[in-house]
Coordinates of C-alpha atoms in Angstrom, one line a residue:
X21 CA -12.1 -15.4 -56.8
X22 CA -13.6 -17.2 -53.8
X23 CA -10.3 -19.1 -53.4
X24 CA -8.3 -15.8 -53.4
X25 CA -10.7 -14.3 -50.8
X26 CA -10.2 -17.4 -48.6
X27 CA -6.4 -17.1 -48.8
X28 CA -6.6 -13.4 -47.9
X29 CA -8.9 -14.1 -44.9
X30 CA -6.6 -17.0 -43.8
X31 CA -3.5 -14.8 -43.9
X32 CA -5.3 -12.0 -41.9
X33 CA -6.4 -14.6 -39.3
X34 CA -2.8 -15.9 -39.0
X35 CA -1.5 -12.4 -38.6
X36 CA -4.1 -11.6 -35.9
X37 CA -3.2 -14.8 -34.1
X38 CA 0.5 -14.0 -34.1
X39 CA -0.2 -10.5 -32.7
X40 CA -2.4 -11.9 -30.0
X41 CA 0.1 -14.5 -29.1
X42 CA 2.8 -11.9 -28.9
X43 CA 0.7 -9.7 -26.6
X44 CA -0.1 -12.7 -24.3
X45 CA 3.6 -13.5 -24.2
X46 CA 4.5 -10.0 -23.3
X47 CA 1.9 -9.8 -20.6
X48 CA 3.2 -13.0 -19.0
X49 CA 6.7 -11.5 -18.6
X50 CA 6.0 -10.4 -15.1
X51 CA 8.7 -9.6 -12.6
X52 CA 8.7 -11.4 -9.2
X53 CA 8.1 -8.0 -7.6
X54 CA 6.2 -4.8 -8.5
X55 CA 7.8 -1.6 -7.6
X56 CA 6.7 2.0 -7.9
X57 CA 7.3 3.2 -11.4
X58 CA 7.3 -0.2 -13.0
X59 CA 5.0 -1.0 -15.9
X60 CA 1.5 -2.0 -15.2
X61 CA 2.2 -5.4 -16.9
X62 CA 3.4 -6.8 -13.5
X63 CA 0.1 -5.9 -11.8
X64 CA -2.4 -8.5 -10.7
X65 CA -5.6 -9.1 -12.6
X66 CA -8.3 -6.5 -12.0
X67 CA -11.3 -8.9 -12.3
X68 CA -13.9 -8.1 -9.7
X69 CA -15.4 -11.6 -9.4
X70 CA -13.7 -14.7 -8.0
X71 CA -14.9 -18.1 -6.8
X72 CA -12.7 -20.2 -4.4
X73 CA -14.0 -23.7 -5.0
X74 CA -14.1 -26.8 -2.9
X75 CA -11.8 -25.7 0.0
X76 CA -12.1 -26.3 3.7
X77 CA -13.3 -22.9 4.9
X78 CA -11.9 -22.2 8.4
X79 CA -13.1 -19.5 10.7
X80 CA -12.3 -19.2 14.4
X81 CA -15.6 -20.7 15.4
X82 CA -16.2 -23.3 12.6
X83 CA -14.9 -25.1 9.6
X84 CA -16.7 -26.6 6.6
X85 CA -16.2 -27.6 3.0
X86 CA -17.6 -24.8 1.0
X87 CA -17.2 -22.4 -1.9
X88 CA -16.4 -18.7 -1.4
X89 CA -17.8 -16.2 -3.9
X90 CA -16.2 -12.7 -4.0
X91 CA -17.4 -9.7 -5.8
X92 CA -15.7 -6.2 -5.9
X93 CA -13.4 -7.1 -3.0
X94 CA -16.1 -8.3 -0.6
X95 CA -17.1 -11.8 0.3
X96 CA -20.7 -12.2 -1.0
X97 CA -21.5 -15.9 -0.3
X98 CA -20.1 -18.9 1.5
X99 CA -21.8 -22.2 0.8
X100 CA -21.5 -25.5 -1.0
X101 CA -21.6 -25.7 -4.8
X102 CA -22.1 -22.1 -5.8
X103 CA -22.9 -21.8 -9.5
X104 CA -21.3 -18.8 -11.3
X105 CA -21.1 -17.4 -14.9
X106 CA -18.2 -17.5 -17.3
X107 CA -17.0 -14.0 -16.2
X108 CA -15.9 -15.4 -12.8
X109 CA -12.3 -16.6 -12.2
X110 CA -12.4 -19.9 -10.4
X111 CA -9.7 -21.0 -8.0
X112 CA -9.6 -24.7 -7.1
X113 CA -8.9 -25.2 -3.3
X114 CA -9.8 -28.8 -3.1
X115 CA -8.2 -30.5 0.0
X116 CA -6.7 -27.2 1.1
X117 CA -7.6 -24.7 3.8
X118 CA -9.3 -21.4 2.9
X119 CA -8.7 -19.0 5.8
X120 CA -9.0 -15.3 6.5
X121 CA -5.7 -13.5 5.8
X122 CA -3.4 -13.0 8.7
X123 CA -3.4 -9.8 10.8
X124 CA -0.1 -9.0 12.5
X125 CA -0.9 -6.8 15.5
X126 CA 2.7 -5.7 16.2
X127 CA 5.1 -4.4 13.5
X128 CA 7.6 -1.6 13.0
X129 CA 7.8 -0.8 9.3
X130 CA 10.2 1.9 7.9
X131 CA 11.0 2.8 11.6
X132 CA 13.7 5.2 12.8
X133 CA 15.2 3.6 16.0
X134 CA 18.4 4.1 18.0
X135 CA 19.9 6.4 15.4
X136 CA 19.2 4.3 12.4
X137 CA 16.3 3.3 10.1
X138 CA 15.0 -0.2 9.2
X139 CA 16.4 -1.6 6.0
X140 CA 12.9 -2.1 4.4
X141 CA 10.4 0.6 3.7
X142 CA 6.6 0.1 4.3
X143 CA 6.0 -1.2 0.7
X144 CA 8.8 -3.8 0.8
X145 CA 7.8 -5.1 4.2
X146 CA 4.1 -5.2 3.3
X147 CA 4.9 -7.1 0.1
X148 CA 6.8 -9.6 2.1
X149 CA 3.9 -10.0 4.5
X150 CA 1.6 -10.8 1.5
X151 CA 3.9 -13.5 0.3
X152 CA 3.6 -15.0 3.8
X153 CA -0.2 -14.8 4.0
X154 CA -0.6 -11.7 6.2
X155 CA -3.0 -9.3 4.6
X156 CA -3.2 -6.6 7.3
X157 CA -0.9 -5.3 10.0
X158 CA -1.2 -2.7 12.8
X159 CA 2.0 -0.7 13.0
X160 CA 3.4 1.6 15.7
X161 CA 3.6 5.3 14.9
X162 CA 6.1 7.2 17.1
X163 CA 5.5 10.9 18.1
X164 CA 7.9 13.5 16.9
X165 CA 9.4 15.5 19.8
X166 CA 6.6 14.0 21.9
X167 CA 3.9 15.4 19.5
X168 CA 1.4 12.7 18.6
X169 CA -0.3 14.4 15.7
X170 CA 3.1 15.1 14.1
X171 CA 4.0 11.4 14.4
X172 CA 0.7 10.4 12.8
X173 CA 1.1 12.7 9.8
X174 CA 4.7 11.5 9.3
X175 CA 3.6 7.9 9.2
X176 CA 0.8 8.5 6.7
X177 CA 3.4 10.1 4.4
X178 CA 5.7 7.1 4.9
X179 CA 2.9 4.7 4.0
X180 CA 1.7 6.5 0.9
X181 CA 2.9 3.5 -1.3
X182 CA 1.2 0.9 0.9
X183 CA 0.2 -2.3 -0.9
X184 CA -1.9 -3.8 1.9
X185 CA -4.4 -2.6 4.5
X186 CA -2.9 -1.3 7.8
X187 CA -4.0 0.3 11.0
X188 CA -2.0 2.2 13.6
X189 CA -1.1 2.2 17.3
X190 CA 0.3 5.5 18.6
X191 CA 3.1 5.7 21.2
X192 CA 2.9 8.1 24.1
X193 CA 6.3 9.2 25.5
X194 CA 5.5 12.3 27.5
X195 CA 2.4 14.0 29.1
X196 CA 0.9 17.5 28.8
X197 CA -2.3 19.1 27.6
X198 CA -1.2 18.9 24.0
X199 CA -0.7 15.1 24.2
X200 CA -4.1 14.7 26.0
X201 CA -5.8 16.8 23.3
X202 CA -4.0 14.9 20.5
X203 CA -5.1 11.6 21.9
X204 CA -8.7 12.7 21.7
X205 CA -8.3 14.0 18.1
X206 CA -6.6 10.8 16.9
X207 CA -9.3 8.6 18.3
X208 CA -12.3 10.7 17.2
X209 CA -11.0 11.9 13.8
X210 CA -8.2 9.6 12.7
X211 CA -9.3 6.1 13.7
X212 CA -6.7 5.3 16.4
X213 CA -7.9 2.6 18.7
X214 CA -4.8 2.0 20.9
X215 CA -1.9 3.8 22.5
X216 CA 1.5 2.3 23.6
X217 CA 3.4 3.0 26.8
X218 CA 7.0 2.0 27.1
X219 CA 8.1 0.9 30.6
X220 CA 11.6 0.4 29.1
X221 CA 14.2 2.4 27.1
X222 CA 15.2 4.8 29.9
X223 CA 16.2 8.2 28.5
X224 CA 14.1 7.9 25.3
X225 CA 10.7 6.3 25.2
X226 CA 10.3 5.3 28.8
X227 CA 7.5 6.8 30.9
X228 CA 7.1 6.8 34.7
X229 CA 4.1 5.5 36.7
X230 CA 2.5 8.9 37.0
X231 CA 2.4 9.3 33.3
X232 CA 1.2 5.7 32.9
X233 CA -1.7 6.4 35.2
X234 CA -2.7 9.5 33.3
X235 CA -2.5 7.7 30.0
X236 CA -4.6 4.8 31.3
X237 CA -7.3 7.2 32.5
X238 CA -7.4 9.0 29.2
X239 CA -7.6 5.6 27.3
X240 CA -10.5 4.6 29.5
X241 CA -12.3 7.8 28.8
X242 CA -11.8 7.5 25.1
X243 CA -12.6 3.7 25.0
X244 CA -9.3 2.7 23.5
X245 CA -6.8 0.0 24.4
X246 CA -3.6 0.9 26.3
X247 CA -0.7 -1.4 25.4
X248 CA 2.6 -1.7 27.3
X249 CA 6.1 -2.8 26.5
X250 CA 6.8 -4.3 30.0
X251 CA 10.4 -4.2 31.2
X252 CA 11.6 -2.3 34.3
X253 CA 13.6 0.4 32.5
X254 CA 15.3 1.7 35.6
X255 CA 16.5 -1.7 36.7
X256 CA 17.6 -2.6 33.1
X257 CA 19.7 0.6 33.0
X258 CA 21.3 -0.1 36.4
X259 CA 22.0 -3.7 35.4
X260 CA 23.5 -2.6 32.0
X261 CA 25.9 -0.2 33.7
X262 CA 27.0 -2.8 36.3
X263 CA 27.6 -5.5 33.6
X264 CA 29.5 -3.1 31.3
X265 CA 31.7 -1.9 34.2
X266 CA 32.6 -5.6 34.9
X267 CA 34.1 -5.7 31.4
X268 CA 31.2 -7.6 29.7
X269 CA 30.7 -5.5 26.6
X270 CA 29.7 -8.2 24.1
X271 CA 26.2 -9.3 23.2
X272 CA 25.9 -11.7 26.1
X273 CA 25.4 -8.6 28.1
X274 CA 22.1 -8.0 26.4
X275 CA 20.3 -10.9 27.9
X276 CA 22.1 -10.7 31.2
X277 CA 20.9 -7.1 31.7
X278 CA 17.2 -7.7 30.7
X279 CA 16.3 -10.5 33.0
X280 CA 12.9 -12.3 32.9
X281 CA 12.3 -11.1 36.5
X282 CA 12.4 -7.5 35.2
X283 CA 9.8 -8.3 32.5
X284 CA 7.7 -10.0 35.1
X285 CA 7.9 -7.1 37.5
X286 CA 6.9 -4.5 34.8
X287 CA 4.0 -6.8 33.6
X288 CA 2.7 -7.1 37.2
X289 CA 3.0 -3.4 37.8
X290 CA 1.1 -2.5 34.6
X291 CA -1.6 -5.0 35.3
X292 CA -2.1 -3.7 38.8
X293 CA -2.3 -0.1 37.7
X294 CA -4.7 -1.0 34.9
X295 CA -6.9 -2.7 37.6
X296 CA -6.6 0.4 39.7
X297 CA -7.9 2.5 36.9
X298 CA -10.3 -0.3 35.7
X299 CA -9.2 -0.2 32.1
X300 CA -8.4 -3.2 29.8
X301 CA -4.7 -3.9 29.2
X302 CA -2.8 -5.3 26.2
X303 CA 0.8 -6.6 26.9
X304 CA 2.9 -6.7 23.8
X305 CA 5.6 -9.3 23.0
X306 CA 5.4 -11.6 26.1
X307 CA 8.8 -13.3 26.1
X308 CA 9.1 -15.0 29.5
X309 CA 7.4 -17.4 31.9
X310 CA 7.5 -14.6 34.5
X311 CA 5.4 -12.2 32.4
X312 CA 3.0 -15.0 31.2
X313 CA 2.3 -16.1 34.8
X314 CA 1.3 -12.5 35.8
X315 CA -1.1 -12.4 32.9
X316 CA -2.6 -15.7 33.8
X317 CA -3.2 -14.6 37.4
X318 CA -4.9 -11.4 36.2
X319 CA -7.1 -13.3 33.8
X320 CA -8.1 -15.8 36.5
X321 CA -9.3 -12.9 38.7
X322 CA -11.5 -11.7 35.9
X323 CA -9.3 -8.8 34.7
X324 CA -9.3 -7.9 31.0
X325 CA -5.7 -8.5 30.1
X326 CA -4.6 -9.6 26.6
X327 CA -1.2 -11.3 26.3
X328 CA 0.5 -11.1 22.9
X329 CA 3.0 -13.8 21.9
X330 CA 5.5 -13.1 19.1
X331 CA 7.0 -15.7 16.8
X332 CA 10.6 -15.2 18.0
X333 CA 9.6 -15.9 21.6
X334 CA 7.8 -19.1 20.6
X335 CA 10.3 -20.8 18.4
X336 CA 13.8 -19.4 19.2
X337 CA 16.0 -19.6 22.3
X338 CA 19.0 -17.5 23.4
X339 CA 21.6 -20.0 22.2
X340 CA 22.7 -17.8 19.3
X341 CA 23.2 -14.8 21.5
X342 CA 26.2 -16.5 23.1
X343 CA 27.8 -17.2 19.7
X344 CA 31.4 -16.0 19.7
X345 CA 30.9 -14.5 16.2
X346 CA 29.5 -11.0 16.7
X347 CA 27.7 -10.9 13.4
X348 CA 25.8 -14.1 14.1
X349 CA 24.9 -13.1 17.7
X350 CA 23.8 -9.6 16.7
X351 CA 21.1 -10.9 14.4
X352 CA 19.1 -12.1 17.4
X353 CA 19.1 -8.9 19.5
X354 CA 15.6 -7.7 20.4
X355 CA 13.9 -6.4 23.6
X356 CA 12.7 -8.1 25.7
X357 CA 15.4 -10.6 24.6
X358 CA 14.9 -14.0 23.3
X359 CA 15.0 -16.2 26.4
X360 CA 16.8 -19.4 27.3
X361 CA 15.3 -22.8 26.3
X362 CA 12.2 -23.6 28.2
X363 CA 10.5 -20.2 28.0
X364 CA 9.4 -20.8 24.4
X365 CA 7.8 -24.2 25.2
X366 CA 5.9 -22.6 28.2
X367 CA 4.7 -19.7 25.9
X368 CA 3.5 -22.3 23.3
X369 CA 1.5 -24.0 26.0
X370 CA 0.0 -20.7 27.2
X371 CA -1.0 -19.9 23.6
X372 CA -2.6 -23.3 23.2
X373 CA -4.9 -22.8 26.3
X374 CA -5.7 -19.1 25.7
X375 CA -3.5 -17.3 28.3
X376 CA -1.7 -15.7 25.4
X377 CA -4.5 -14.7 23.0
X378 CA -2.7 -14.0 19.7
X379 CA 0.6 -14.0 17.8
X380 CA 2.4 -11.0 16.4
X381 CA 6.0 -10.5 15.2
X382 CA 7.5 -7.2 16.6
X383 CA 8.9 -7.1 13.0
X384 CA 11.8 -4.6 12.8
X385 CA 14.4 -5.4 10.2
X386 CA 18.0 -4.2 10.0
X387 CA 20.9 -5.7 8.0
X388 CA 24.2 -7.1 9.4
X389 CA 26.1 -3.9 8.6
X390 CA 23.6 -1.9 10.7
X391 CA 23.7 -4.4 13.5
X392 CA 27.6 -4.1 13.6
X393 CA 27.7 -0.3 14.1
X394 CA 28.4 -0.5 17.8
X395 CA 30.3 -3.8 18.1
X396 CA 32.0 -2.9 21.4
X397 CA 28.9 -1.9 23.4
X398 CA 25.9 -4.3 23.7
X399 CA 23.8 -1.3 25.0
X400 CA 23.8 0.3 21.6
X401 CA 23.2 -2.7 19.3
X402 CA 20.1 -2.1 17.1
X403 CA 17.1 -4.1 18.5
X404 CA 14.9 -6.0 16.1
X405 CA 14.3 -9.2 14.2
X406 CA 12.2 -10.2 11.1
X407 CA 9.0 -12.2 11.0
X408 CA 6.2 -10.6 9.1
X409 CA 6.8 -13.0 6.1
X410 CA 7.5 -16.1 8.2
X411 CA 4.9 -15.9 10.9
X412 CA 2.0 -17.8 9.3
X413 CA 4.2 -20.7 8.2
X414 CA 6.1 -21.0 11.5
X415 CA 3.0 -20.9 13.7
X416 CA 1.2 -23.6 11.5
X417 CA 4.3 -25.9 11.7
X418 CA 5.0 -25.2 15.4
X419 CA 1.5 -25.2 16.8
X420 CA -0.8 -27.1 14.4
X421 CA 1.5 -29.8 13.0
X422 CA 2.6 -30.6 16.6
X423 CA -1.0 -31.0 17.7
X424 CA -1.0 -28.2 20.2
X425 CA -3.9 -26.3 18.4
X426 CA -6.4 -27.0 15.6
X427 CA -6.9 -25.1 12.4
X428 CA -9.7 -23.0 13.9
X429 CA -7.4 -22.0 16.7
X430 CA -4.7 -21.1 14.2
X431 CA -7.2 -18.7 12.5
X432 CA -8.0 -17.3 15.9
X433 CA -4.4 -16.6 17.0
X434 CA -3.1 -15.3 13.7
X435 CA -6.2 -13.3 12.5
X436 CA -9.5 -13.3 14.3
X437 CA -8.5 -12.4 17.8
X438 CA -6.6 -9.4 16.6
X439 CA -9.6 -8.2 14.7
X440 CA -11.8 -8.7 17.8
X441 CA -9.5 -7.0 20.2
X442 CA -9.0 -4.0 18.0
X443 CA -12.7 -3.8 16.9
X444 CA -12.5 -4.5 13.2
X445 CA -14.3 -7.9 13.3
X446 CA -16.0 -9.3 11.2
X447 CA -14.8 -6.9 8.5
X448 CA -11.4 -8.4 9.0
X449 CA -10.5 -11.8 10.5
X450 CA -13.3 -13.8 9.0
X451 CA -14.6 -15.5 5.9
X452 CA -18.2 -14.4 6.2
X453 CA -20.6 -12.6 3.9
X454 CA -19.8 -8.8 4.0
X455 CA -16.2 -9.5 5.2
X456 CA -13.3 -8.0 3.2
X457 CA -12.0 -10.6 0.7
X458 CA -8.6 -10.9 2.3
X459 CA -8.0 -14.7 2.1
X460 CA -5.3 -17.2 2.0
X461 CA -5.2 -20.8 0.7
X462 CA -2.9 -23.0 2.8
X463 CA -1.8 -26.4 1.6
X464 CA -1.2 -28.5 4.8
X465 CA 0.6 -31.2 2.8
X466 CA 3.1 -28.8 1.1
X467 CA 6.4 -27.9 2.8
X468 CA 8.3 -24.7 3.2
X469 CA 11.9 -23.7 3.8
X470 CA 13.0 -20.3 4.9
X471 CA 16.1 -18.8 3.2
X472 CA 17.6 -15.3 3.4
X473 CA 18.4 -15.7 -0.3
X474 CA 14.7 -16.0 -1.2
X475 CA 12.8 -13.9 1.3
X476 CA 11.4 -10.6 0.2
X477 CA 13.3 -8.3 2.6
X478 CA 16.4 -6.3 1.5
X479 CA 18.1 -7.5 4.7
X480 CA 20.8 -10.2 4.5
X481 CA 19.6 -11.4 7.9
X482 CA 16.8 -13.9 8.6
X483 CA 16.7 -15.3 12.2
X484 CA 14.7 -18.2 10.9
X485 CA 17.1 -19.1 8.1
X486 CA 17.2 -22.9 7.4
X487 CA 13.9 -23.7 9.2
X488 CA 11.6 -25.9 7.3
X489 CA 8.2 -27.5 8.0
X490 CA 4.7 -28.4 6.8
X491 CA 2.0 -26.0 5.8
X492 CA 2.5 -23.6 2.9
X493 CA 0.6 -20.5 2.0
X494 CA 0.1 -21.1 -1.8
X495 CA -2.3 -18.2 -2.6
X496 CA -2.9 -14.8 -1.0
X497 CA -5.9 -12.7 -2.0
X498 CA -6.3 -9.1 -1.0
X499 CA -9.5 -7.2 -1.7
X500 CA -10.5 -9.9 -4.1
X501 CA -7.2 -9.8 -6.1
X502 CA -4.7 -12.6 -6.2
X503 CA -1.3 -11.1 -5.1
X504 CA 0.6 -14.3 -4.3
X505 CA 0.4 -17.5 -6.4
X506 CA 2.8 -20.1 -7.6
X507 CA 5.6 -18.4 -5.8
X508 CA 5.1 -15.2 -7.7
X509 CA 4.3 -11.9 -6.0
X510 CA 2.2 -9.3 -7.8
X511 CA 1.6 -6.2 -5.8
X512 CA 0.6 -2.6 -6.6
X513 CA 2.0 0.4 -4.8
X514 CA -0.8 2.6 -3.4
X515 CA -3.3 -0.2 -3.4
X516 CA -3.4 -0.6 0.4
X517 CA -5.7 1.4 2.7
X518 CA -5.4 2.9 6.1
X519 CA -8.1 1.3 8.2
X520 CA -9.7 3.5 10.8
X521 CA -10.4 1.5 13.9
X522 CA -13.3 2.6 16.1
X523 CA -13.2 2.8 19.9
X524 CA -15.1 0.9 22.6
X525 CA -14.5 -2.6 21.4
X526 CA -15.6 -5.7 23.3
X527 CA -12.8 -5.4 25.9
X528 CA -14.8 -2.5 27.3
X529 CA -18.1 -4.4 27.7
X530 CA -17.6 -5.1 31.4
X531 CA -15.8 -1.9 32.4
X532 CA -19.0 0.0 33.2
X533 CA -20.4 -2.7 35.4
X534 CA -17.2 -3.0 37.3
X535 CA -17.2 0.8 37.9
X536 CA -20.8 0.7 39.2
X537 CA -19.9 -2.3 41.5
X538 CA -16.9 -0.4 42.9
X539 CA -18.9 2.8 43.7
X540 CA -21.6 0.7 45.3
X541 CA -18.9 -1.0 47.5
X542 CA -17.9 2.3 49.0
X543 CA -21.2 2.6 50.9
X544 CA -21.1 6.4 50.5
X545 CA -23.3 8.9 48.7
X546 CA -21.1 8.9 45.6
X547 CA -22.6 10.3 42.3

């Protein structure tokens, strides 16, 4: 009887073991990519406790060997040899760098531009960003018929399936009382901390100096950062017409019409008008020595001017724009254009000494078919290159492996400085107690290679195709959840959050004093 009962229990145990093994096998059949509507089996573990053990924890001010304990998406403790219970998932980071996730300050996701729309939607681009170690981005929302509030609402609908945290800049393309009122509402009620003004794209986005001054004054009143795309749009339009009339219709006309001197002039003008109003200024995608030198002069005089580098300007040159094959050349079209050899090295040096403060991408993806729509007119070629997935790897290899900056500087230019400029530090951009648990683990001894066949964009274009180097992001953690590990991406639609960004960040700390000094210098009874 006892022997029969033992055989029965043994059979039940084997049956349960088989069922459990089958369930485990099924749960491990995860796809490389989660999409809306797919089964929950591809989603990342929902544990609320993690310990990253034994890594080199790097912040912008300090690095140390330490453990990082995470609970419910927040960093709780950073110290050596943290003891935890069995309910905590432990990730070994020995001899690897543990860093805050990257923040890309300049992206265009799911954007309508020049009569077309980028090939990737917000979800796809954000998933690619996570695979590359970027855990937050600040995107540009465009007004609809000049109405800012309509543009904001449209973007929030477009981003409803977000899988990572994001903030927003808002563009200003005209001026009236509605725009002025909308700016105030967006800052006070919607968490907008910055507004963009285009000095280029005549006939569409471009604004004149009168509007720019009004916008600067409003930004100062609201305590938000004005940003500028600095190219002289009038001169560009005149130059484009002249070159096209000469019979130069191919892509070589793009660079020939958007000269470095025109970027330098617009940068200088924006800096001087910002000084006139006494408001901080953020110059996006600095692509030339001309613009960089204007920023350096302003900083030397004590003016609050932030210069933003982008990956394409740092690591590429204009050689491909002269390729006789249109499809090849069209891949590299962006504005301001990628410059001739020499500008990139100068921009790298400016980044290493702090003239350029941080690195974005100006990520805006189109495929080769979209780029070929206006093959006979360089003025109509879609502008935009990729970079949101490649940025962290390329900056590590280009700047750290070459010895131009250290690991702490890398954290500063790819994460912390953006968080500081846009007033979300130390919630973002740091590995500190109470910071969000957005973290990457980078192996400095591992290599990477960029291929259009394995990137996470739908586009068949990758302007960094074939590039390889040292320093590979092996793990990405967002809100305490592992979303990238062992080359596998596990992301959940609608898991990202819109991050409201408060006004009056550190760039405004000296503005009041400068105003008082100016009024005092007038030697008049000014109130």
